[in-house]
CSV table of C-alpha atoms and ligand atoms in Angstrom, one decimal:
chain,number,residue,atom,x,y,z
Y,1108,UNK,CA,0.0,0.3,0.0
Y,1109,UNK,CA,1.4,3.4,-0.7
Y,1110,UNK,CA,1.6,6.1,1.6
Y,1111,UNK,CA,-1.0,8.0,-0.5
Y,1112,UNK,CA,-3.5,5.9,-0.4
Y,1113,UNK,CA,-6.3,6.6,1.8
Y,1114,UNK,CA,-6.7,4.2,4.8
Y,1115,UNK,CA,-9.9,4.1,6.9
Y,1116,UNK,CA,-9.0,5.8,10.3
Y,1117,UNK,CA,-9.2,2.7,13.0
Y,1118,UNK,CA,-11.7,3.5,15.1
Y,1119,UNK,CA,-10.6,5.7,18.1
Y,1120,UNK,CA,-9.0,2.7,20.7
Y,1121,UNK,CA,-11.2,4.0,23.9
Y,1122,UNK,CA,-14.2,3.2,22.1
Y,1123,UNK,CA,-13.5,0.2,21.5
Y,1124,UNK,CA,-12.8,-0.5,25.1
Y,1125,UNK,CA,-15.0,-2.5,27.4
Y,1126,UNK,CA,-17.2,-1.0,30.2
Y,1127,UNK,CA,-14.4,-2.7,32.8
Y,1128,UNK,CA,-11.7,-0.6,32.5
Y,1129,UNK,CA,-13.3,1.9,34.3
Y,1130,UNK,CA,-14.3,0.3,37.0
Y,1131,UNK,CA,-11.4,1.6,39.0
Y,1132,UNK,CA,-13.1,4.9,38.5
Y,1133,UNK,CA,-16.7,4.2,39.8
Y,1134,UNK,CA,-18.3,1.1,40.0
Y,1135,UNK,CA,-16.5,-2.0,41.6
Y,1136,UNK,CA,-14.8,0.2,44.3
Y,1137,UNK,CA,-18.4,1.6,45.3
Y,1138,UNK,CA,-19.5,-2.2,45.6
Y,1139,UNK,CA,-16.1,-3.2,47.7
Y,1140,UNK,CA,-17.0,-0.5,50.2
Y,1141,UNK,CA,-20.5,-1.2,50.6
Y,1142,UNK,CA,-20.0,-4.7,50.8
Y,1143,UNK,CA,-20.0,-6.0,54.5
Y,1144,UNK,CA,-17.9,-9.0,55.3
Y,1145,UNK,CA,-14.5,-9.8,57.0
Y,1146,UNK,CA,-11.1,-7.7,55.8
Y,1147,UNK,CA,-9.0,-10.0,55.0
Y,1148,UNK,CA,-5.7,-9.9,52.8
Y,1149,UNK,CA,-8.1,-11.6,49.8
Y,1150,UNK,CA,-10.5,-8.6,50.2
Y,1151,UNK,CA,-7.9,-6.1,49.9
Y,1152,UNK,CA,-6.5,-7.6,47.4
Y,1153,UNK,CA,-9.9,-7.7,45.4
Y,1154,UNK,CA,-9.7,-3.9,45.9
Y,1155,UNK,CA,-6.7,-3.3,45.0
Y,1156,UNK,CA,-7.6,-4.8,41.5
Y,1157,UNK,CA,-9.9,-2.0,40.9
Y,1158,UNK,CA,-7.3,0.6,41.5
Y,1159,UNK,CA,-6.0,1.8,38.0
Y,1160,UNK,CA,-2.4,3.2,37.2
Y,1161,UNK,CA,-3.8,6.9,36.6
Y,1162,UNK,CA,-1.8,7.2,33.9
Y,1163,UNK,CA,-3.0,4.2,31.8
Y,1164,UNK,CA,-6.7,4.1,33.5
Y,1165,UNK,CA,-7.3,0.4,31.8
Y,1166,UNK,CA,-4.4,-1.1,33.6
Y,1167,UNK,CA,-4.9,-1.7,37.4
Y,1168,UNK,CA,-2.3,-1.6,40.1
Y,1169,UNK,CA,-1.8,-5.2,40.3
Y,1170,UNK,CA,-1.9,-5.6,36.3
Y,1171,UNK,CA,1.1,-3.2,36.0
Y,1172,UNK,CA,3.2,-5.4,39.1
Y,1173,UNK,CA,3.6,-2.7,41.3
Y,1174,UNK,CA,2.2,-4.6,44.5
Y,1175,UNK,CA,5.0,-6.3,46.2
Y,1176,UNK,CA,2.8,-7.4,49.1
Y,1177,UNK,CA,-0.2,-7.3,51.1
Y,1178,UNK,CA,-0.1,-7.8,55.2
Y,1179,UNK,CA,-3.7,-7.7,56.9
Y,1180,UNK,CA,-3.6,-7.3,60.6
Y,1181,UNK,CA,-6.7,-7.1,62.2
Y,1182,UNK,CA,-8.5,-3.4,60.9
Y,1183,UNK,CA,-5.0,-2.5,59.7
Y,1184,UNK,CA,-3.4,-3.1,56.5
Y,1185,UNK,CA,0.0,-2.4,55.5
Y,1186,UNK,CA,0.7,-2.5,51.2
Y,1187,UNK,CA,4.1,-2.7,49.7
Y,1188,UNK,CA,4.3,-0.8,46.6
Y,1189,UNK,CA,7.5,-0.5,44.3
Y,1190,UNK,CA,7.3,3.0,41.6
Y,1191,UNK,CA,7.7,2.2,38.1
Y,1192,UNK,CA,10.6,5.1,37.5
Y,1193,UNK,CA,12.1,7.2,40.8
Y,1194,UNK,CA,10.3,10.5,39.6
Y,1195,UNK,CA,6.8,8.8,38.4
Y,1196,UNK,CA,4.5,11.4,39.3
Y,1197,UNK,CA,2.0,9.1,39.6
Y,1198,UNK,CA,3.4,7.6,42.6
Y,1199,UNK,CA,1.8,9.5,44.9
Y,1200,UNK,CA,-1.2,9.3,43.3
Y,1201,UNK,CA,-0.9,5.6,43.7
Y,1202,UNK,CA,-0.4,5.7,46.8
Y,1203,UNK,CA,-3.5,8.0,47.7
Y,1204,UNK,CA,-5.9,6.1,46.0
Y,1205,UNK,CA,-4.7,2.8,47.8
Y,1206,UNK,CA,-5.5,4.4,51.2
Y,1207,UNK,CA,-8.5,6.0,49.6
Y,1208,UNK,CA,-10.2,2.9,48.6
Y,1209,UNK,CA,-9.1,0.6,51.7
Y,1210,UNK,CA,-10.1,3.2,53.9
Y,1211,UNK,CA,-13.1,3.1,52.3
Y,1212,UNK,CA,-13.7,-0.7,52.4
Y,1213,UNK,CA,-13.5,-0.4,56.2
Y,1214,UNK,CA,-9.6,-0.6,57.5
Y,1215,UNK,CA,-9.1,1.7,59.7
Y,1216,UNK,CA,-5.4,2.1,59.4
Y,1217,UNK,CA,-4.3,2.0,55.9
Y,1218,UNK,CA,0.1,1.8,55.3
Y,1219,UNK,CA,1.5,2.2,51.8
Y,1220,UNK,CA,5.3,1.5,52.1
Y,1221,UNK,CA,7.5,2.2,49.0
Y,1222,UNK,CA,9.6,-0.5,47.9
Y,1223,UNK,CA,12.7,-0.2,45.7
Y,1224,UNK,CA,14.5,-3.4,45.8
Y,1225,UNK,CA,14.3,-5.6,43.6
Y,1226,UNK,CA,13.7,-2.8,41.4
Y,1227,UNK,CA,10.2,-2.8,39.1
Y,1228,UNK,CA,10.9,-4.2,35.5
Y,1229,UNK,CA,8.7,-3.9,32.6
Y,1230,UNK,CA,9.0,-7.6,33.0
Y,1231,UNK,CA,6.7,-7.5,36.1
Y,1232,UNK,CA,3.6,-6.0,33.8
Y,1233,UNK,CA,1.2,-9.4,34.3
Y,1234,UNK,CA,-0.3,-10.9,30.7
Y,1235,UNK,CA,-3.5,-9.5,31.8
Y,1236,UNK,CA,-2.1,-6.3,31.9
Y,1237,UNK,CA,-0.2,-6.5,28.4
Y,1238,UNK,CA,-3.8,-7.6,27.3
Y,1239,UNK,CA,-5.3,-4.6,28.8
Y,1240,UNK,CA,-2.6,-2.1,27.3
Y,1241,UNK,CA,-3.1,-3.1,24.0
Y,1242,UNK,CA,-6.7,-2.5,23.8
Y,1243,UNK,CA,-6.1,1.0,24.8
Y,1244,UNK,CA,-3.8,1.4,21.7
Y,1245,UNK,CA,-0.6,0.8,24.1
Y,1246,UNK,CA,2.0,-1.3,22.6
Y,1247,UNK,CA,3.3,-3.4,25.5
Y,1248,UNK,CA,7.1,-3.9,26.1
Y,1249,UNK,CA,8.3,-6.3,22.5
Y,1250,UNK,CA,11.2,-8.2,24.9
Y,1251,UNK,CA,12.5,-8.7,28.7
Y,1252,UNK,CA,14.5,-5.8,30.4
Y,1253,UNK,CA,17.2,-7.9,30.0
Y,1254,UNK,CA,17.2,-8.7,26.2
Y,1255,UNK,CA,20.5,-7.8,24.8
Y,1256,UNK,CA,19.0,-5.7,22.4
Y,1257,UNK,CA,17.7,-3.3,25.1
Y,1258,UNK,CA,21.4,-3.4,26.3
Y,1259,UNK,CA,22.9,-2.3,22.7
Y,1260,UNK,CA,20.2,0.2,22.0
Y,1261,UNK,CA,18.7,-2.1,19.4
Y,1262,UNK,CA,15.2,-1.2,18.7
Y,1263,UNK,CA,12.9,-3.9,19.8
Y,1264,UNK,CA,10.3,-5.0,17.0
Y,1265,UNK,CA,6.7,-3.4,17.5
Y,1266,UNK,CA,3.1,-4.3,16.3
Y,1267,UNK,CA,1.3,-1.7,15.6
Y,1268,UNK,CA,-1.2,-2.0,18.4
Y,1269,UNK,CA,-4.2,-0.5,16.0
Y,1270,UNK,CA,-3.4,-2.7,12.5
Y,1271,UNK,CA,-1.1,-5.7,14.1
Y,1272,UNK,CA,1.4,-4.6,10.8
Y,1273,UNK,CA,5.4,-4.8,12.1
Y,1274,UNK,CA,5.9,-2.0,10.0
Y,1275,UNK,CA,6.3,0.3,12.6
Y,1276,UNK,CA,9.1,3.2,13.6
Y,1277,UNK,CA,10.1,5.0,16.7
Y,1278,UNK,CA,9.4,8.6,16.2
Y,1279,UNK,CA,11.0,9.4,20.0
Y,1280,UNK,CA,12.5,7.4,22.6
Y,1281,UNK,CA,10.4,9.5,24.7
Y,1282,UNK,CA,6.7,9.5,25.5
Y,1283,UNK,CA,3.7,11.5,27.0
Y,1284,UNK,CA,4.6,9.7,30.8
Y,1285,UNK,CA,8.2,8.6,31.9
Y,1286,UNK,CA,7.5,4.8,31.0
Y,1287,UNK,CA,6.3,5.4,27.3
Y,1288,UNK,CA,8.1,6.0,23.9
Y,1289,UNK,CA,6.1,7.7,20.7
Y,1290,UNK,CA,5.7,5.0,17.5
Y,1291,UNK,CA,4.7,5.4,14.3
Y,1292,UNK,CA,2.7,2.4,12.4
Y,1293,UNK,CA,3.7,2.9,8.3
Y,1294,UNK,CA,0.9,0.7,7.5
Y,1295,UNK,CA,-2.1,2.4,9.0
Y,1296,UNK,CA,-0.2,5.5,9.6
Y,1297,UNK,CA,-1.3,6.0,13.3
Y,1298,UNK,CA,1.1,7.1,15.9
Y,1299,UNK,CA,1.0,5.2,19.3
Y,1300,UNK,CA,2.3,4.8,22.7
Y,1301,UNK,CA,4.8,2.0,23.2
Y,1302,UNK,CA,5.4,0.5,26.9
Y,1303,UNK,CA,9.1,0.7,27.4
Y,1304,UNK,CA,11.1,-2.3,28.4
Y,1305,UNK,CA,13.0,-1.5,31.5
C,262,UNK,CA,43.8,14.5,31.4
C,263,UNK,CA,45.7,17.1,34.2
C,264,UNK,CA,43.8,19.4,36.3
C,265,UNK,CA,46.5,21.9,36.7
C,266,UNK,CA,46.8,23.8,33.0
C,267,UNK,CA,44.2,26.6,33.8
C,268,UNK,CA,44.3,28.5,30.1
C,269,UNK,CA,40.9,29.4,29.4
C,270,UNK,CA,39.7,29.5,25.9
C,271,UNK,CA,39.4,32.8,24.1
C,272,UNK,CA,36.6,34.9,25.6
C,273,UNK,CA,36.1,32.4,28.6
C,274,UNK,CA,35.3,34.4,31.8
C,275,UNK,CA,38.4,35.1,33.9
C,276,UNK,CA,37.9,34.2,37.4
C,277,UNK,CA,38.1,30.6,36.1
C,278,UNK,CA,42.0,29.7,36.1
C,279,UNK,CA,42.2,31.3,39.4
C,280,UNK,CA,39.7,28.8,41.0
C,281,UNK,CA,41.7,26.1,39.0
C,282,UNK,CA,44.1,23.9,40.0
C,283,UNK,CA,44.8,23.6,43.9
C,284,UNK,CA,42.0,21.8,45.9
C,285,UNK,CA,40.6,24.7,48.4
C,286,UNK,CA,42.9,27.8,49.1
C,287,UNK,CA,43.2,29.7,52.3
C,288,UNK,CA,39.5,30.9,53.5
C,289,UNK,CA,37.4,28.9,50.9
C,290,UNK,CA,37.2,25.4,52.5
C,291,UNK,CA,35.3,26.8,55.4
C,292,UNK,CA,34.4,23.0,56.3
C,293,UNK,CA,37.6,22.5,57.6
C,294,UNK,CA,36.7,24.3,60.5
C,295,UNK,CA,34.0,22.3,61.4
C,296,UNK,CA,34.8,21.2,64.9
C,297,UNK,CA,36.6,17.6,65.4
C,298,UNK,CA,33.6,14.8,65.4
C,299,UNK,CA,33.0,13.1,68.6
C,300,UNK,CA,33.4,9.4,67.4
C,301,UNK,CA,34.2,7.4,64.7
C,302,UNK,CA,30.5,6.7,63.8
C,303,UNK,CA,29.8,10.4,64.1
C,304,UNK,CA,32.5,11.3,61.6
C,305,UNK,CA,31.2,8.4,59.5
C,306,UNK,CA,27.4,9.8,59.6
C,307,UNK,CA,28.9,13.4,59.0
C,308,UNK,CA,30.9,11.9,55.6
C,309,UNK,CA,28.0,10.0,54.3
C,310,UNK,CA,25.9,12.6,54.9
C,311,UNK,CA,27.8,15.2,52.6
C,312,UNK,CA,28.4,12.1,50.3
C,313,UNK,CA,24.6,12.0,49.8
C,314,UNK,CA,24.3,15.5,49.6
C,315,UNK,CA,26.7,15.5,46.4
C,316,UNK,CA,24.3,12.9,44.6
C,317,UNK,CA,21.5,14.6,45.6
C,318,UNK,CA,22.6,18.0,44.3
C,319,UNK,CA,24.2,17.0,41.3
C,320,UNK,CA,21.2,15.3,40.3
C,321,UNK,CA,18.8,17.8,41.3
C,322,UNK,CA,20.5,20.8,39.6
C,323,UNK,CA,20.6,19.1,36.4
C,324,UNK,CA,17.1,18.4,36.6
C,325,UNK,CA,16.2,22.2,37.0
C,326,UNK,CA,18.6,23.1,34.2
C,327,UNK,CA,16.7,20.3,32.0
C,328,UNK,CA,13.6,21.9,33.4
C,329,UNK,CA,13.8,25.0,32.0
C,330,UNK,CA,13.7,23.6,28.5
C,331,UNK,CA,10.1,22.9,29.2
C,332,UNK,CA,7.7,24.7,26.7
C,333,UNK,CA,11.1,25.8,24.5
C,334,UNK,CA,12.6,22.4,23.1
C,335,UNK,CA,13.6,22.4,19.6
C,336,UNK,CA,11.0,19.8,18.6
C,337,UNK,CA,8.2,18.4,20.4
C,338,UNK,CA,9.8,15.4,21.2
C,339,UNK,CA,12.7,16.2,22.4
C,340,UNK,CA,11.0,18.7,24.8
C,341,UNK,CA,9.4,15.6,25.8
C,342,UNK,CA,12.4,13.5,26.3
C,343,UNK,CA,14.2,16.6,28.3
C,344,UNK,CA,11.3,16.7,30.7
C,345,UNK,CA,11.1,12.7,31.5
C,346,UNK,CA,14.7,12.9,32.2
C,347,UNK,CA,14.4,15.4,34.1
C,348,UNK,CA,11.7,13.7,36.0
C,349,UNK,CA,13.7,10.6,36.6
C,350,UNK,CA,16.6,13.2,38.0
C,351,UNK,CA,14.5,14.6,40.1
C,352,UNK,CA,13.0,11.0,41.4
C,353,UNK,CA,16.9,10.1,42.1
C,354,UNK,CA,17.7,13.6,44.2
C,355,UNK,CA,14.5,13.0,46.5
C,356,UNK,CA,15.5,9.3,47.6
C,357,UNK,CA,19.1,10.9,48.1
C,358,UNK,CA,17.8,13.6,49.9
C,359,UNK,CA,15.5,11.9,52.0
C,360,UNK,CA,18.2,9.6,53.2
C,361,UNK,CA,20.4,12.2,53.9
C,362,UNK,CA,18.3,13.8,56.2
C,363,UNK,CA,17.9,11.0,58.0
C,364,UNK,CA,21.6,10.5,58.3
C,365,UNK,CA,21.4,14.0,59.4
C,366,UNK,CA,19.3,13.2,62.1
C,367,UNK,CA,18.3,16.8,62.5
C,368,UNK,CA,15.2,16.7,61.0
C,369,UNK,CA,15.8,18.4,58.0
C,370,UNK,CA,13.5,16.9,55.0
C,371,UNK,CA,14.2,16.7,51.3
C,372,UNK,CA,12.9,20.1,51.1
C,373,UNK,CA,14.5,21.9,53.5
C,374,UNK,CA,17.5,20.3,52.0
C,375,UNK,CA,16.5,21.8,48.6
C,376,UNK,CA,14.8,25.2,49.1
C,377,UNK,CA,16.6,26.4,52.2
C,378,UNK,CA,20.2,25.8,51.6
C,379,UNK,CA,22.4,28.6,50.2
C,380,UNK,CA,24.7,28.1,47.2
C,381,UNK,CA,27.8,27.5,49.4
C,382,UNK,CA,26.4,24.6,50.6
C,383,UNK,CA,25.6,23.0,47.3
C,384,UNK,CA,27.8,20.7,46.4
C,385,UNK,CA,26.9,19.5,43.1
C,386,UNK,CA,29.3,19.2,39.6
C,387,UNK,CA,30.1,22.7,38.3
C,388,UNK,CA,29.1,20.6,34.9
C,389,UNK,CA,25.6,20.1,35.5
C,390,UNK,CA,24.8,24.2,36.3
C,391,UNK,CA,26.4,25.6,33.6
C,392,UNK,CA,23.3,27.2,31.5
C,393,UNK,CA,21.6,25.3,28.8
C,394,UNK,CA,22.9,27.2,26.2
C,395,UNK,CA,21.9,26.0,22.8
C,396,UNK,CA,20.5,22.2,22.0
C,397,UNK,CA,24.3,21.2,21.5
C,398,UNK,CA,25.5,22.5,24.6
C,399,UNK,CA,22.7,20.7,26.5
C,400,UNK,CA,23.6,17.2,24.9
C,401,UNK,CA,27.3,17.7,25.2
C,402,UNK,CA,26.8,18.2,28.8
C,403,UNK,CA,24.1,15.5,29.2
C,404,UNK,CA,26.2,13.3,27.4
C,405,UNK,CA,29.7,13.7,29.5
C,406,UNK,CA,27.4,13.8,32.5
C,407,UNK,CA,25.5,10.4,31.6
C,408,UNK,CA,28.6,8.7,30.5
C,409,UNK,CA,30.1,9.0,33.8
C,410,UNK,CA,27.0,9.1,35.6
C,411,UNK,CA,26.1,5.5,34.3
C,412,UNK,CA,29.4,4.0,35.7
C,413,UNK,CA,28.9,6.1,38.9
C,414,UNK,CA,25.5,4.2,39.7
C,415,UNK,CA,27.0,0.7,38.4
C,416,UNK,CA,29.3,0.9,41.0
C,417,UNK,CA,26.9,2.0,43.8
C,418,UNK,CA,24.7,-0.6,42.8
C,419,UNK,CA,27.5,-2.6,45.0
C,420,UNK,CA,27.6,-0.3,47.5
C,421,UNK,CA,28.0,-1.8,50.7
C,422,UNK,CA,25.2,0.9,51.8
C,423,UNK,CA,21.8,-1.2,50.9
C,424,UNK,CA,20.0,1.8,51.2
C,425,UNK,CA,22.4,3.3,48.2
C,426,UNK,CA,22.6,0.3,46.3
C,427,UNK,CA,19.0,0.2,45.9
C,428,UNK,CA,18.3,3.7,44.8
C,429,UNK,CA,21.6,2.8,42.1
C,430,UNK,CA,20.1,-0.5,40.9
C,431,UNK,CA,16.8,1.2,40.3
C,432,UNK,CA,18.5,4.5,38.9
C,433,UNK,CA,21.0,2.7,36.8
C,434,UNK,CA,18.2,1.5,34.3
C,435,UNK,CA,16.8,5.2,33.8
C,436,UNK,CA,20.6,6.4,33.4
C,437,UNK,CA,21.6,4.0,30.5
C,438,UNK,CA,18.5,5.2,28.7
C,439,UNK,CA,19.4,9.1,29.4
C,440,UNK,CA,22.8,8.1,28.2
C,441,UNK,CA,21.4,6.0,25.2
C,442,UNK,CA,19.7,9.3,24.2
C,443,UNK,CA,22.3,12.0,24.4
C,444,UNK,CA,25.1,10.2,22.9
C,445,UNK,CA,22.7,9.6,19.9
C,446,UNK,CA,22.4,13.1,19.7
C,447,UNK,CA,26.2,13.6,19.9
C,448,UNK,CA,26.4,11.3,17.0
C,449,UNK,CA,23.8,13.0,15.1
C,450,UNK,CA,24.9,16.6,15.7
C,451,UNK,CA,28.9,15.9,15.0
C,452,UNK,CA,28.0,13.8,12.1
C,453,UNK,CA,25.2,15.9,10.8
C,454,UNK,CA,25.4,19.9,8.8
C,455,UNK,CA,28.1,21.7,9.1
C,456,UNK,CA,26.1,24.2,11.5
C,457,UNK,CA,25.2,21.4,13.9
C,458,UNK,CA,29.0,19.8,13.8
C,459,UNK,CA,30.6,23.4,14.6
C,460,UNK,CA,28.0,23.8,17.6
C,461,UNK,CA,28.8,20.3,19.3
C,462,UNK,CA,32.4,21.2,18.7
C,463,UNK,CA,31.8,24.1,20.5
C,464,UNK,CA,30.1,22.7,23.4
C,465,UNK,CA,32.4,20.0,24.2
C,466,UNK,CA,35.3,23.0,23.8
C,467,UNK,CA,33.4,24.8,26.1
C,468,UNK,CA,32.1,22.1,29.0
C,469,UNK,CA,35.4,19.6,29.0
C,470,UNK,CA,37.0,21.5,31.5
C,471,UNK,CA,34.5,20.7,33.9
C,472,UNK,CA,34.9,17.0,33.7
C,473,UNK,CA,37.8,17.0,35.7
C,474,UNK,CA,35.4,17.3,38.8
C,475,UNK,CA,34.2,13.4,38.0
C,476,UNK,CA,37.2,11.9,39.2
C,477,UNK,CA,38.7,14.2,42.0
C,478,UNK,CA,38.5,12.6,45.4
C,479,UNK,CA,38.5,14.1,48.7
C,480,UNK,CA,38.3,13.2,52.3
C,481,UNK,CA,34.9,12.0,52.0
C,482,UNK,CA,35.3,10.3,48.9
C,483,UNK,CA,38.2,8.5,50.2
C,484,UNK,CA,36.2,7.6,53.3
C,485,UNK,CA,33.4,6.3,51.2
C,486,UNK,CA,35.7,4.3,49.0
C,487,UNK,CA,37.1,2.6,51.9
C,488,UNK,CA,33.9,1.1,53.4
C,489,UNK,CA,32.9,0.3,50.1
C,490,UNK,CA,30.1,2.8,50.0
C,491,UNK,CA,31.4,4.4,47.1
C,492,UNK,CA,33.5,3.6,44.7
C,493,UNK,CA,37.6,5.3,44.0
C,494,UNK,CA,36.4,7.9,41.5
C,495,UNK,CA,39.9,7.6,39.9
C,496,UNK,CA,38.6,4.0,38.4
C,497,UNK,CA,36.1,5.5,36.7
C,498,UNK,CA,38.3,7.8,34.4
C,499,UNK,CA,39.6,5.1,31.6
C,500,UNK,CA,36.1,3.8,30.7
C,501,UNK,CA,34.6,7.0,30.8
C,502,UNK,CA,37.3,8.0,28.7
C,503,UNK,CA,36.9,5.2,26.5
C,504,UNK,CA,32.9,5.6,26.3
C,505,UNK,CA,33.4,9.4,25.2
C,506,UNK,CA,36.2,8.5,22.7
C,507,UNK,CA,33.9,5.9,21.0
C,508,UNK,CA,31.1,8.2,21.1
C,509,UNK,CA,33.1,11.2,19.5
C,510,UNK,CA,34.5,8.8,17.0
C,511,UNK,CA,30.9,7.8,15.5
C,512,UNK,CA,30.5,11.5,15.4
C,513,UNK,CA,33.4,12.1,13.9
C,514,UNK,CA,34.8,14.5,16.2
C,515,UNK,CA,37.9,14.6,17.8
C,516,UNK,CA,38.6,15.1,21.4
C,517,UNK,CA,38.5,18.5,22.4
C,518,UNK,CA,41.4,20.6,22.5
C,519,UNK,CA,40.6,22.8,25.6
C,520,UNK,CA,43.4,22.2,28.0
C,521,UNK,CA,41.8,24.0,31.2
C,522,UNK,CA,40.0,22.4,34.0
C,523,UNK,CA,38.6,23.7,37.2
C,524,UNK,CA,37.6,21.9,40.7
C,525,UNK,CA,35.5,23.1,43.7
C,526,UNK,CA,31.8,22.6,43.3
C,527,UNK,CA,31.3,18.9,44.5
C,528,UNK,CA,33.7,19.1,47.1
C,529,UNK,CA,33.5,22.6,48.7
C,530,UNK,CA,30.4,24.7,47.1
C,531,UNK,CA,32.6,26.9,44.9
C,532,UNK,CA,30.4,27.5,42.1
C,533,UNK,CA,30.4,29.2,38.8
C,534,UNK,CA,28.5,32.4,39.0
C,535,UNK,CA,25.5,30.7,37.4
C,536,UNK,CA,24.4,28.4,40.5
C,537,UNK,CA,23.3,31.7,42.4
C,538,UNK,CA,20.9,32.5,39.6
C,539,UNK,CA,19.7,29.0,39.5
C,540,UNK,CA,19.1,28.7,43.1
C,541,UNK,CA,17.7,32.5,43.4
C,542,UNK,CA,14.9,31.2,41.4
C,543,UNK,CA,13.9,28.0,42.0
C,544,UNK,CA,14.0,28.8,46.0
C,545,UNK,CA,12.2,32.0,45.8
C,546,UNK,CA,9.2,31.0,46.7
C,547,UNK,CA,10.1,29.1,49.9
C,548,UNK,CA,12.5,31.9,51.0
C,549,UNK,CA,9.3,34.4,50.5
C,550,UNK,CA,6.8,32.3,52.1
C,551,UNK,CA,8.4,29.8,54.1
C,552,UNK,CA,7.1,26.7,54.3
C,553,UNK,CA,4.3,27.4,51.8
C,554,UNK,CA,2.5,24.3,50.5
C,555,UNK,CA,0.7,23.7,47.4
E,551,ZN,ZN1,-1.0,-0.1,12.3
């Protein structure tokens, strides 16, 4: 297909998304809040599974792999969380949202500890997280962070999240947030975000 | 690279030669006037505190410089790139400041350390406080720093201080990415047009003299190296030169001819005139309205 051939623009990826991705903002937490029941680790984890990454709202915190541990003692809960990037401005917001949701669930004391070690890696994103990212129009990391290509700076083969074409090119090593780079698809000519391997 | 040939290039501010060479002339090194620490542990803590401030200040000041590009980048992608790098640097600075505050044990927070210390108490590298200039100067500054910073943090990953080691392990991934970005621009500009080449050559000539500070050790550095908290900075020189030389070669550039060099920022808080203006802007709100919160 020559570059001049008109290509039907893909539907904005947001429109095709199931309602469930916005669960973190409104629906599910309300249910979790109102449902009576014992304050268990399972319950705390269920609540965490509804807290979205503020910068990629379709991906929940456990999908992102940043939740490192949950401990419940009586009505107190401690969540251990690892930031994606040292300066990620979403870290404070994530902590706040976790506190807010777990407090609303009935926990009297909520502590969110930041842990640096072992450092978070894009390898920690779950299969579910990768699926939700792709559905939101963000290409998930193309290879593992330990891949040699990462060390040598060779660009990965990234499939377009809109049309699936492998004919893609990086336009900027940095993107709208610390965790993403900007890419473009030569087949459908749409720009897209690529979640960096780190 | 000798630290003792203080010949400035034409047009260079005259004060540099006087500052160069010898470490700490009389009257400059006021830290030496400090009372002898009561015991070895207090002495160790003081050294660790100062070591952490050096790490924090360098990341912090470079972060501020990169932040000055926000909204002024030559193209949108680079505007975004520099603010992203700045974000990583402020994240690293915060971790070091938080730790420094705990080590000092006087209740100072990361904000106190960032906003309420005067110029002479800042121990960043002189290189990172240099003004942005054009994009060639910003990228030359960034590359010289990234190449060194990557080696430093790889060494700090093995620090005997667990807290420093875990901060470094996190940061080294980010710095690897920074170095790839800045080296790419050095190559592109050196091996680019006549205009871009002229500019990047001029940038390296202006900045190379500040890199002597990368490898210069003082008592604090030696004390940290002895207990395995930080590396012997001298040991970073050869790998750094090899990395820089390889990138310059790919950029079809020669090693800069400038032979002057200066020291003093990281160890003694003796800065170029640029840092005062930077701090005045950065600290003005907290100075005018102490304790102000967003
Ligand atoms: Zn496509």
